[in-house]
Each structure stands twice: as C-alpha cells, then as structure tokens.
DNA sequence: CAGAATCCCTTGGGATACTG
DNA sequence: CAGTATCCCAAGGGATTCTG
C-alpha cells in the first residue's frame, strides 16, 4: 500500500476538482443554456416567450435544451391546468446559484 | 427615430451581456480547455507534460486545443531555442483571471 | 400553447502516421 | 520534443411536420 503523501492528497483533490469543472461545463455549455437560464431569471419563463427572446432557436432545440436543464436540476416546470395548458419555468436554488458565476463570466470576457 | 427609453437601455445591456456570456462559453467549453488552463497554472506547462496529465488525450487534440487557447489570448507560448527545442506555455493575464471563475464553477457543481 | 417525431447536416474531437 | 496532415465518427443542433 502506498503511503498517502501530501502530494498524493493534492493530486487527488486536484483530480476531483478537474472532474467537477468538466461536469459543470458540460451542464452549461449547450449552445443556449446560459441564455435560457438568464432569461428565466428575468421572468421570460414560458416556452413561447423564450422562443421570441431567442429568436433564432427552433422548437425542437429549445425543447431539448430545456429538458437537459431540467435533468441537470437547474430549472423546474410548473404546469398550470388551464385551457389551453400553461407552463412556467423557474430556477431551482442551484440554477440561482449559477447566476453570479455567469455574471463573472460575462465581465471576464471583456478583459 | 425611437426614443431611448430606460427599457430599451436595459434590453440593450442585457443583449450585450448575453453575447458576452456566449462568447466566454465558446472560449472555455472545449472538452479539455479548462483542464489545460488549470494544469498550466500549476506548472504543467509543456506539451509532453500536458499529454501525461490528460492521459486520454491525443497529440492532435491537444495541439488543437492549445492553439485555440492561444488564439483566444488565454495562453502564450515561449519557445526556448535549445536542441531539442523546448516550449513552455504560460497563462496571460486573461487566463489568470479565469482561474477564480473556474474555481467557483467547481464549487457550484457540488451543490 | 407547449411540445414530440423524424430526418439531416455540421462540427468537435479521436486514431494513426509523419516531420523539423 | 513538439507538433502537423489526413481521415473518420459520434453527437449536438437545426428544419419540418405533427399532436394533446
């Protein structure tokens, strides 16, 4: 058994960190995901509103990206039983927590 | 001419911000880019060292990602005229500025 | 209105081999 | 050592059409 040196500990921590960063980037690096999150945070929170806001997106693509964001636990959908049916999306706590990071990224790209 | 209402101003600012976020994500969302930046920041700063650190990467892919990071202004290469030639990469100020954001992302993905 | 089904096409990343 | 050249494949995203 190899003794756990501090170097090993650092490497493990580093490895873990690396994995998490890639995971995080996987979650938000879809072509529209960051934008969708920002829009929802500003109450552009319905399918048709998002479609207008992201004017060059197709139904299909918007649907997919929304689904993936749901699966990642960043947004949840509220189905309001009216006729016609109405659906609103909102950010989860995790989704909210992403907002300041996106803001940092936006500022960073100005450097 | 439409008068510049505060609503318009907000929309413009929002649009600008959106574009920047997508630009930022384009820059760092390559499969290996965040990892390469972190490794270089910890002095894993040569082609062969990076290849070892990212053990499942091919020469070709590593070369491409490095080139794109250079083109984005996140890293620069120092060619040291020895025989055989030696090349070291280092982060630019912009590259350095990305590190805390990547750290935030890493922490965020734990939520 | 809010999507799902199907089909298609571009692109990112990988394998292998070669070079200054 | 530090790459480049060529070729290839899977997958993400788009267009169109259809539905509860």
PDB file of N, CA and C in Angstrom, chain B residues 39-95:
ATOM      1  N   UNK B  39      -3.969  23.124 -15.451  1.00  0.00           N
ATOM      2  CA  UNK B  39      -2.673  22.456 -15.407  1.00  0.00           C
ATOM      3  C   UNK B  39      -1.539  23.448 -15.647  1.00  0.00           C
ATOM      4  N   UNK B  40      -1.711  24.299 -16.626  1.00  0.00           N
ATOM      5  CA  UNK B  40      -0.648  25.270 -16.902  1.00  0.00           C
ATOM      6  C   UNK B  40      -0.445  26.174 -15.690  1.00  0.00           C
ATOM      7  N   UNK B  41      -1.522  26.523 -15.030  1.00  0.00           N
ATOM      8  CA  UNK B  41      -1.386  27.391 -13.851  1.00  0.00           C
ATOM      9  C   UNK B  41      -0.605  26.693 -12.746  1.00  0.00           C
ATOM     10  N   UNK B  42      -0.552  25.364 -12.810  1.00  0.00           N
ATOM     11  CA  UNK B  42       0.202  24.646 -11.781  1.00  0.00           C
ATOM     12  C   UNK B  42       1.519  24.099 -12.342  1.00  0.00           C
ATOM     13  N   UNK B  43       2.019  24.780 -13.362  1.00  0.00           N
ATOM     14  CA  UNK B  43       3.324  24.456 -13.939  1.00  0.00           C
ATOM     15  C   UNK B  43       3.407  23.130 -14.679  1.00  0.00           C
ATOM     16  N   UNK B  44       2.269  22.582 -15.031  1.00  0.00           N
ATOM     17  CA  UNK B  44       2.291  21.501 -16.008  1.00  0.00           C
ATOM     18  C   UNK B  44       2.184  22.200 -17.353  1.00  0.00           C
ATOM     19  N   UNK B  45       3.318  22.728 -17.799  1.00  0.00           N
ATOM     20  CA  UNK B  45       3.286  23.756 -18.834  1.00  0.00           C
ATOM     21  C   UNK B  45       4.003  23.388 -20.135  1.00  0.00           C
ATOM     22  N   UNK B  46       4.210  22.083 -20.358  1.00  0.00           N
ATOM     23  CA  UNK B  46       4.844  21.684 -21.613  1.00  0.00           C
ATOM     24  C   UNK B  46       3.980  20.645 -22.301  1.00  0.00           C
ATOM     25  N   UNK B  47       4.166  20.540 -23.585  1.00  0.00           N
ATOM     26  CA  UNK B  47       3.322  19.640 -24.378  1.00  0.00           C
ATOM     27  C   UNK B  47       3.327  18.232 -23.794  1.00  0.00           C
ATOM     28  N   UNK B  48       4.506  17.708 -23.553  1.00  0.00           N
ATOM     29  CA  UNK B  48       4.590  16.316 -23.103  1.00  0.00           C
ATOM     30  C   UNK B  48       4.039  16.164 -21.691  1.00  0.00           C
ATOM     31  N   UNK B  49       4.224  17.168 -20.862  1.00  0.00           N
ATOM     32  CA  UNK B  49       3.677  17.091 -19.508  1.00  0.00           C
ATOM     33  C   UNK B  49       2.148  17.105 -19.535  1.00  0.00           C
ATOM     34  N   UNK B  50       1.606  17.957 -20.392  1.00  0.00           N
ATOM     35  CA  UNK B  50       0.148  18.016 -20.504  1.00  0.00           C
ATOM     36  C   UNK B  50      -0.400  16.693 -21.035  1.00  0.00           C
ATOM     37  N   UNK B  51       0.336  16.120 -21.951  1.00  0.00           N
ATOM     38  CA  UNK B  51      -0.106  14.847 -22.517  1.00  0.00           C
ATOM     39  C   UNK B  51      -0.191  13.758 -21.432  1.00  0.00           C
ATOM     40  N   UNK B  52       0.774  13.792 -20.532  1.00  0.00           N
ATOM     41  CA  UNK B  52       0.751  12.820 -19.438  1.00  0.00           C
ATOM     42  C   UNK B  52      -0.397  13.127 -18.484  1.00  0.00           C
ATOM     43  N   UNK B  53      -0.557  14.400 -18.153  1.00  0.00           N
ATOM     44  CA  UNK B  53      -1.580  14.792 -17.192  1.00  0.00           C
ATOM     45  C   UNK B  53      -2.976  14.464 -17.711  1.00  0.00           C
ATOM     46  N   UNK B  54      -3.197  14.726 -19.004  1.00  0.00           N
ATOM     47  CA  UNK B  54      -4.501  14.438 -19.612  1.00  0.00           C
ATOM     48  C   UNK B  54      -4.366  13.121 -20.357  1.00  0.00           C
ATOM     49  N   UNK B  55      -4.277  12.042 -19.626  1.00  0.00           N
ATOM     50  CA  UNK B  55      -3.741  10.817 -20.206  1.00  0.00           C
ATOM     51  C   UNK B  55      -4.532  10.261 -21.373  1.00  0.00           C
ATOM     52  N   UNK B  56      -5.774  10.643 -21.522  1.00  0.00           N
ATOM     53  CA  UNK B  56      -6.521  10.054 -22.625  1.00  0.00           C
ATOM     54  C   UNK B  56      -6.638  11.002 -23.820  1.00  0.00           C
ATOM     55  N   UNK B  57      -5.772  11.979 -23.883  1.00  0.00           N
ATOM     56  CA  UNK B  57      -5.859  12.934 -24.996  1.00  0.00           C
ATOM     57  C   UNK B  57      -4.856  12.543 -26.080  1.00  0.00           C
ATOM     58  N   UNK B  58      -5.221  12.817 -27.320  1.00  0.00           N
ATOM     59  CA  UNK B  58      -4.302  12.514 -28.417  1.00  0.00           C
ATOM     60  C   UNK B  58      -3.450  13.739 -28.740  1.00  0.00           C
ATOM     61  N   UNK B  59      -2.310  13.505 -29.390  1.00  0.00           N
ATOM     62  CA  UNK B  59      -1.455  14.618 -29.806  1.00  0.00           C
ATOM     63  C   UNK B  59      -2.264  15.649 -30.566  1.00  0.00           C
ATOM     64  N   UNK B  60      -3.024  15.144 -31.492  1.00  0.00           N
ATOM     65  CA  UNK B  60      -3.776  16.001 -32.376  1.00  0.00           C
ATOM     66  C   UNK B  60      -4.746  16.898 -31.614  1.00  0.00           C
ATOM     67  N   UNK B  61      -5.500  16.288 -30.749  1.00  0.00           N
ATOM     68  CA  UNK B  61      -6.492  17.048 -29.993  1.00  0.00           C
ATOM     69  C   UNK B  61      -5.821  18.042 -29.058  1.00  0.00           C
ATOM     70  N   UNK B  62      -4.772  17.615 -28.379  1.00  0.00           N
ATOM     71  CA  UNK B  62      -4.062  18.538 -27.504  1.00  0.00           C
ATOM     72  C   UNK B  62      -3.546  19.733 -28.295  1.00  0.00           C
ATOM     73  N   UNK B  63      -2.966  19.459 -29.451  1.00  0.00           N
ATOM     74  CA  UNK B  63      -2.456  20.542 -30.281  1.00  0.00           C
ATOM     75  C   UNK B  63      -3.542  21.529 -30.662  1.00  0.00           C
ATOM     76  N   UNK B  64      -4.685  21.004 -31.061  1.00  0.00           N
ATOM     77  CA  UNK B  64      -5.794  21.877 -31.459  1.00  0.00           C
ATOM     78  C   UNK B  64      -6.248  22.750 -30.298  1.00  0.00           C
ATOM     79  N   UNK B  65      -6.456  22.127 -29.144  1.00  0.00           N
ATOM     80  CA  UNK B  65      -6.986  22.887 -28.009  1.00  0.00           C
ATOM     81  C   UNK B  65      -6.001  23.967 -27.570  1.00  0.00           C
ATOM     82  N   UNK B  66      -4.716  23.627 -27.593  1.00  0.00           N
ATOM     83  CA  UNK B  66      -3.711  24.620 -27.228  1.00  0.00           C
ATOM     84  C   UNK B  66      -3.747  25.794 -28.197  1.00  0.00           C
ATOM     85  N   UNK B  67      -3.845  25.463 -29.473  1.00  0.00           N
ATOM     86  CA  UNK B  67      -3.896  26.523 -30.482  1.00  0.00           C
ATOM     87  C   UNK B  67      -5.083  27.448 -30.262  1.00  0.00           C
ATOM     88  N   UNK B  68      -6.224  26.853 -29.955  1.00  0.00           N
ATOM     89  CA  UNK B  68      -7.412  27.675 -29.760  1.00  0.00           C
ATOM     90  C   UNK B  68      -7.276  28.544 -28.514  1.00  0.00           C
ATOM     91  N   UNK B  69      -6.654  27.995 -27.482  1.00  0.00           N
ATOM     92  CA  UNK B  69      -6.438  28.795 -26.279  1.00  0.00           C
ATOM     93  C   UNK B  69      -5.486  29.956 -26.568  1.00  0.00           C
ATOM     94  N   UNK B  70      -4.488  29.684 -27.389  1.00  0.00           N
ATOM     95  CA  UNK B  70      -3.588  30.761 -27.808  1.00  0.00           C
ATOM     96  C   UNK B  70      -4.356  31.825 -28.577  1.00  0.00           C
ATOM     97  N   UNK B  71      -5.152  31.365 -29.537  1.00  0.00           N
ATOM     98  CA  UNK B  71      -5.905  32.295 -30.371  1.00  0.00           C
ATOM     99  C   UNK B  71      -6.866  33.131 -29.538  1.00  0.00           C
ATOM    100  N   UNK B  72      -7.371  32.556 -28.464  1.00  0.00           N
ATOM    101  CA  UNK B  72      -8.295  33.288 -27.589  1.00  0.00           C
ATOM    102  C   UNK B  72      -7.553  34.210 -26.631  1.00  0.00           C
ATOM    103  N   UNK B  73      -6.231  34.148 -26.649  1.00  0.00           N
ATOM    104  CA  UNK B  73      -5.453  35.036 -25.782  1.00  0.00           C
ATOM    105  C   UNK B  73      -5.413  34.605 -24.336  1.00  0.00           C
ATOM    106  N   UNK B  74      -5.587  33.320 -24.067  1.00  0.00           N
ATOM    107  CA  UNK B  74      -5.542  32.859 -22.675  1.00  0.00           C
ATOM    108  C   UNK B  74      -4.163  32.332 -22.300  1.00  0.00           C
ATOM    109  N   UNK B  75      -3.425  31.857 -23.289  1.00  0.00           N
ATOM    110  CA  UNK B  75      -2.075  31.381 -23.012  1.00  0.00           C
ATOM    111  C   UNK B  75      -1.121  31.908 -24.080  1.00  0.00           C
ATOM    112  N   UNK B  76       0.162  31.921 -23.751  1.00  0.00           N
ATOM    113  CA  UNK B  76       1.172  32.247 -24.752  1.00  0.00           C
ATOM    114  C   UNK B  76       2.247  31.181 -24.696  1.00  0.00           C
ATOM    115  N   UNK B  77       2.952  31.033 -25.772  1.00  0.00           N
ATOM    116  CA  UNK B  77       3.997  30.027 -25.798  1.00  0.00           C
ATOM    117  C   UNK B  77       5.378  30.675 -25.844  1.00  0.00           C
ATOM    118  N   UNK B  78       6.261  30.110 -25.064  1.00  0.00           N
ATOM    119  CA  UNK B  78       7.659  30.550 -25.073  1.00  0.00           C
ATOM    120  C   UNK B  78       8.497  29.461 -25.697  1.00  0.00           C
ATOM    121  N   UNK B  79       9.127  29.793 -26.800  1.00  0.00           N
ATOM    122  CA  UNK B  79       9.982  28.820 -27.474  1.00  0.00           C
ATOM    123  C   UNK B  79      11.411  29.048 -27.020  1.00  0.00           C
ATOM    124  N   UNK B  80      11.989  28.011 -26.428  1.00  0.00           N
ATOM    125  CA  UNK B  80      13.334  28.122 -25.919  1.00  0.00           C
ATOM    126  C   UNK B  80      14.273  27.415 -26.894  1.00  0.00           C
ATOM    127  N   UNK B  81      15.170  28.183 -27.508  1.00  0.00           N
ATOM    128  CA  UNK B  81      15.993  27.647 -28.591  1.00  0.00           C
ATOM    129  C   UNK B  81      17.109  26.778 -28.042  1.00  0.00           C
ATOM    130  N   UNK B  82      16.767  25.535 -27.772  1.00  0.00           N
ATOM    131  CA  UNK B  82      17.773  24.557 -27.398  1.00  0.00           C
ATOM    132  C   UNK B  82      17.692  23.436 -28.425  1.00  0.00           C
ATOM    133  N   UNK B  83      18.553  22.440 -28.260  1.00  0.00           N
ATOM    134  CA  UNK B  83      18.389  21.238 -29.065  1.00  0.00           C
ATOM    135  C   UNK B  83      18.256  20.068 -28.114  1.00  0.00           C
ATOM    136  N   UNK B  84      17.100  19.385 -28.117  1.00  0.00           N
ATOM    137  CA  UNK B  84      15.936  19.673 -28.954  1.00  0.00           C
ATOM    138  C   UNK B  84      15.183  20.890 -28.446  1.00  0.00           C
ATOM    139  N   UNK B  85      14.383  21.458 -29.284  1.00  0.00           N
ATOM    140  CA  UNK B  85      13.649  22.675 -28.938  1.00  0.00           C
ATOM    141  C   UNK B  85      12.729  22.419 -27.746  1.00  0.00           C
ATOM    142  N   UNK B  86      12.551  23.441 -26.947  1.00  0.00           N
ATOM    143  CA  UNK B  86      11.752  23.319 -25.727  1.00  0.00           C
ATOM    144  C   UNK B  86      10.685  24.413 -25.777  1.00  0.00           C
ATOM    145  N   UNK B  87       9.471  24.041 -25.413  1.00  0.00           N
ATOM    146  CA  UNK B  87       8.385  25.017 -25.468  1.00  0.00           C
ATOM    147  C   UNK B  87       7.669  25.022 -24.134  1.00  0.00           C
ATOM    148  N   UNK B  88       7.483  26.196 -23.588  1.00  0.00           N
ATOM    149  CA  UNK B  88       6.711  26.311 -22.349  1.00  0.00           C
ATOM    150  C   UNK B  88       5.520  27.220 -22.572  1.00  0.00           C
ATOM    151  N   UNK B  89       4.405  26.828 -21.984  1.00  0.00           N
ATOM    152  CA  UNK B  89       3.213  27.660 -22.072  1.00  0.00           C
ATOM    153  C   UNK B  89       3.010  28.392 -20.759  1.00  0.00           C
ATOM    154  N   UNK B  90       2.437  29.562 -20.835  1.00  0.00           N
ATOM    155  CA  UNK B  90       2.052  30.239 -19.597  1.00  0.00           C
ATOM    156  C   UNK B  90       0.772  31.025 -19.823  1.00  0.00           C
ATOM    157  N   UNK B  91       0.098  31.272 -18.725  1.00  0.00           N
ATOM    158  CA  UNK B  91      -1.171  31.988 -18.812  1.00  0.00           C
ATOM    159  C   UNK B  91      -0.926  33.465 -19.038  1.00  0.00           C
ATOM    160  N   UNK B  92      -1.792  34.081 -19.812  1.00  0.00           N
ATOM    161  CA  UNK B  92      -1.811  35.536 -19.903  1.00  0.00           C
ATOM    162  C   UNK B  92      -2.605  36.068 -18.710  1.00  0.00           C
ATOM    163  N   UNK B  93      -2.685  37.385 -18.613  1.00  0.00           N
ATOM    164  CA  UNK B  93      -3.478  37.975 -17.537  1.00  0.00           C
ATOM    165  C   UNK B  93      -4.929  37.509 -17.653  1.00  0.00           C
ATOM    166  N   UNK B  94      -5.395  37.435 -18.873  1.00  0.00           N
ATOM    167  CA  UNK B  94      -6.773  36.989 -19.088  1.00  0.00           C
ATOM    168  C   UNK B  94      -6.952  35.540 -18.636  1.00  0.00           C
ATOM    169  N   UNK B  95      -5.950  34.736 -18.935  1.00  0.00           N
ATOM    170  CA  UNK B  95      -6.007  33.341 -18.492  1.00  0.00           C
ATOM    171  C   UNK B  95      -6.023  33.251 -16.976  1.00  0.00           C
TER     172      UNK B  95
END
